[in-house]
Amino acid sequence: MPLNELDERIVHALATDARRSYADIGAEVGLSAPAVKRRVDRLLAVGAITGFTVRVDPAALGWQTEALVELYCRHNTSPSDIRRGLARYPEVASASTVTGEADAVVQVFAADVRHFEQVLERIAGEPFVTRTKSVLVLSPLLRRYGAGGPD
């Protein structure tokens, strides 16, 4: 469902801080709090907004090491096979199929390099994986969460 400009502004405000009150968002976008609530309820109902969550710094949970892993899979591996195989690993924060040589890119968080190595060995041992290529993240430079849109 494409969003109109007003809905985009509401989504952007929620993506910046989902704890903002409807009154605060309404003051920013020029609507009453009940009107904002109705729009948010509609956006939830149609699936444009899929939920509200908390972003936690992985380091606060003891996950000090981050890596990006390229997966190279057997020829007939489907995206759902990859998803199902990776869903068992709590260390996997995200996974996406991609263009290029690799079939998927996986974001992994681990307690330390040794823990990452163990996770990588387990992932590489999945029956659909033929090889992996990984890089450790030194410093995340930019992370955007939620919707883009007007600033």
CSV table of C-alpha atoms in Angstrom, one decimal:
chain,number,residue,atom,x,y,z
A,1,MET,CA,0.0,0.0,0.0
A,2,PRO,CA,1.6,3.3,-1.0
A,3,LEU,CA,1.5,5.9,1.7
A,4,ASN,CA,0.4,9.5,1.2
A,5,GLU,CA,2.6,12.3,2.4
A,6,LEU,CA,0.8,12.7,5.7
A,7,ASP,CA,1.0,8.9,6.4
A,8,GLU,CA,4.7,9.1,5.5
A,9,ARG,CA,5.3,11.9,8.0
A,10,ILE,CA,3.5,9.9,10.7
A,11,VAL,CA,5.5,6.8,10.0
A,12,HIS,CA,8.8,8.8,9.9
A,13,ALA,CA,7.9,10.3,13.3
A,14,LEU,CA,7.2,6.8,14.8
A,15,ALA,CA,10.3,5.4,13.2
A,16,THR,CA,12.4,8.1,14.9
A,17,ASP,CA,10.7,7.5,18.3
A,18,ALA,CA,7.9,5.0,18.6
A,19,ARG,CA,7.2,6.2,22.1
A,20,ARG,CA,6.0,9.6,21.0
A,21,SER,CA,2.5,10.4,21.9
A,22,TYR,CA,-0.2,10.8,19.2
A,23,ALA,CA,-0.6,14.4,20.4
A,24,ASP,CA,3.1,15.1,19.9
A,25,ILE,CA,3.0,13.6,16.4
A,26,GLY,CA,-0.2,15.4,15.6
A,27,ALA,CA,1.3,18.7,16.5
A,28,GLU,CA,4.2,18.0,14.1
A,29,VAL,CA,2.0,16.9,11.2
A,30,GLY,CA,-1.0,19.2,11.8
A,31,LEU,CA,-3.6,16.6,13.0
A,32,SER,CA,-5.4,16.0,16.3
A,33,ALA,CA,-4.2,13.1,18.4
A,34,PRO,CA,-7.4,11.0,17.6
A,35,ALA,CA,-6.8,11.6,13.9
A,36,VAL,CA,-3.2,10.3,14.2
A,37,LYS,CA,-4.4,7.3,16.2
A,38,ARG,CA,-6.9,6.5,13.5
A,39,ARG,CA,-4.3,6.7,10.8
A,40,VAL,CA,-1.8,4.6,12.8
A,41,ASP,CA,-4.5,2.0,13.4
A,42,ARG,CA,-5.3,1.9,9.7
A,43,LEU,CA,-1.6,1.6,8.8
A,44,LEU,CA,-1.3,-1.3,11.2
A,45,ALA,CA,-4.5,-3.0,9.8
A,46,VAL,CA,-3.2,-2.8,6.2
A,47,GLY,CA,0.3,-4.0,7.2
A,48,ALA,CA,2.2,-0.8,6.3
A,49,ILE,CA,3.3,-0.7,9.9
A,50,THR,CA,4.2,-4.2,11.1
A,51,GLY,CA,4.8,-3.5,14.8
A,52,PHE,CA,6.6,-1.5,17.4
A,53,THR,CA,9.9,-2.7,19.0
A,54,VAL,CA,12.9,-1.7,21.0
A,55,ARG,CA,16.3,-1.4,19.5
A,56,VAL,CA,19.0,-2.8,21.9
A,57,ASP,CA,22.7,-2.3,21.5
A,58,PRO,CA,24.0,-5.8,21.0
A,59,ALA,CA,27.1,-5.0,23.1
A,60,ALA,CA,24.7,-4.4,26.0
A,61,LEU,CA,23.7,-8.1,25.7
A,62,GLY,CA,27.3,-9.2,25.5
A,63,TRP,CA,27.5,-9.5,21.7
A,64,GLN,CA,30.8,-7.6,21.1
A,65,THR,CA,31.6,-9.0,17.7
A,66,GLU,CA,29.7,-8.3,14.5
A,67,ALA,CA,30.3,-9.9,11.1
A,68,LEU,CA,28.8,-10.1,7.6
A,69,VAL,CA,28.9,-13.5,6.0
A,70,GLU,CA,28.3,-14.2,2.4
A,71,LEU,CA,26.7,-17.6,1.8
A,72,TYR,CA,27.2,-19.6,-1.4
A,73,CYS,CA,24.6,-22.3,-1.7
A,74,ARG,CA,23.9,-25.4,-3.6
A,75,HIS,CA,22.2,-24.7,-7.0
A,76,ASN,CA,18.7,-25.7,-6.0
A,77,THR,CA,18.5,-23.9,-2.6
A,78,SER,CA,15.4,-21.8,-2.2
A,79,PRO,CA,15.3,-18.6,-0.1
A,80,SER,CA,12.9,-20.3,2.3
A,81,ASP,CA,15.5,-23.1,2.8
A,82,ILE,CA,18.1,-20.6,3.7
A,83,ARG,CA,15.7,-18.7,6.0
A,84,ARG,CA,14.7,-22.0,7.7
A,85,GLY,CA,18.3,-23.0,8.1
A,86,LEU,CA,19.4,-19.7,9.6
A,87,ALA,CA,16.4,-19.1,11.8
A,88,ARG,CA,17.8,-21.6,14.4
A,89,TYR,CA,20.8,-19.4,15.1
A,90,PRO,CA,20.2,-16.7,17.7
A,91,GLU,CA,23.4,-15.0,16.6
A,92,VAL,CA,21.9,-14.3,13.2
A,93,ALA,CA,20.4,-10.8,13.3
A,94,SER,CA,19.4,-10.6,9.6
A,95,ALA,CA,19.8,-12.4,6.4
A,96,SER,CA,19.0,-11.4,2.8
A,97,THR,CA,19.2,-12.9,-0.6
A,98,VAL,CA,21.4,-10.7,-2.8
A,99,THR,CA,22.5,-10.2,-6.4
A,100,GLY,CA,26.1,-11.0,-7.4
A,101,GLU,CA,28.1,-14.1,-6.7
A,102,ALA,CA,26.8,-14.8,-3.2
A,103,ASP,CA,23.3,-16.2,-2.7
A,104,ALA,CA,22.8,-14.5,0.7
A,105,VAL,CA,24.4,-12.1,3.1
A,106,VAL,CA,24.0,-12.8,6.8
A,107,GLN,CA,24.6,-10.3,9.7
A,108,VAL,CA,25.9,-12.2,12.8
A,109,PHE,CA,26.5,-11.0,16.3
A,110,ALA,CA,28.7,-13.0,18.7
A,111,ALA,CA,30.3,-12.6,22.1
A,112,ASP,CA,33.8,-12.6,20.7
A,113,VAL,CA,35.8,-13.8,17.7
A,114,ARG,CA,36.0,-17.4,19.0
A,115,HIS,CA,32.2,-17.5,19.4
A,116,PHE,CA,31.8,-16.1,15.9
A,117,GLU,CA,34.1,-18.8,14.6
A,118,GLN,CA,32.0,-21.5,16.2
A,119,VAL,CA,28.8,-19.9,14.7
A,120,LEU,CA,30.5,-19.6,11.3
A,121,GLU,CA,31.5,-23.3,11.4
A,122,ARG,CA,27.9,-24.4,12.2
A,123,ILE,CA,26.5,-22.2,9.4
A,124,ALA,CA,29.1,-23.5,6.9
A,125,GLY,CA,28.1,-27.0,7.9
A,126,GLU,CA,24.4,-26.5,6.9
A,127,PRO,CA,23.6,-28.9,4.0
A,128,PHE,CA,22.7,-26.1,1.6
A,129,VAL,CA,25.9,-24.2,2.1
A,130,THR,CA,28.8,-24.9,-0.2
A,131,ARG,CA,31.1,-22.1,1.1
A,132,THR,CA,31.2,-18.8,3.1
A,133,LYS,CA,33.1,-15.6,3.0
A,134,SER,CA,33.1,-13.4,6.0
A,135,VAL,CA,34.3,-10.0,7.2
A,136,LEU,CA,34.3,-8.6,10.7
A,137,VAL,CA,32.8,-5.2,11.3
A,138,LEU,CA,35.3,-2.8,12.9
A,139,SER,CA,33.1,0.2,13.4
A,140,PRO,CA,29.5,0.6,12.3
A,141,LEU,CA,29.4,4.0,10.5
A,142,LEU,CA,25.7,4.5,9.8
A,143,ARG,CA,22.6,2.6,10.8
A,144,ARG,CA,19.1,3.6,9.9
A,145,TYR,CA,16.1,1.9,11.4
A,146,GLY,CA,12.6,2.2,10.3
A,147,ALA,CA,11.3,4.5,7.6
A,148,GLY,CA,13.2,7.1,5.6
A,149,GLY,CA,11.4,10.2,4.5
A,150,PRO,CA,11.2,13.8,5.6
A,151,ASP,CA,13.6,15.1,8.2
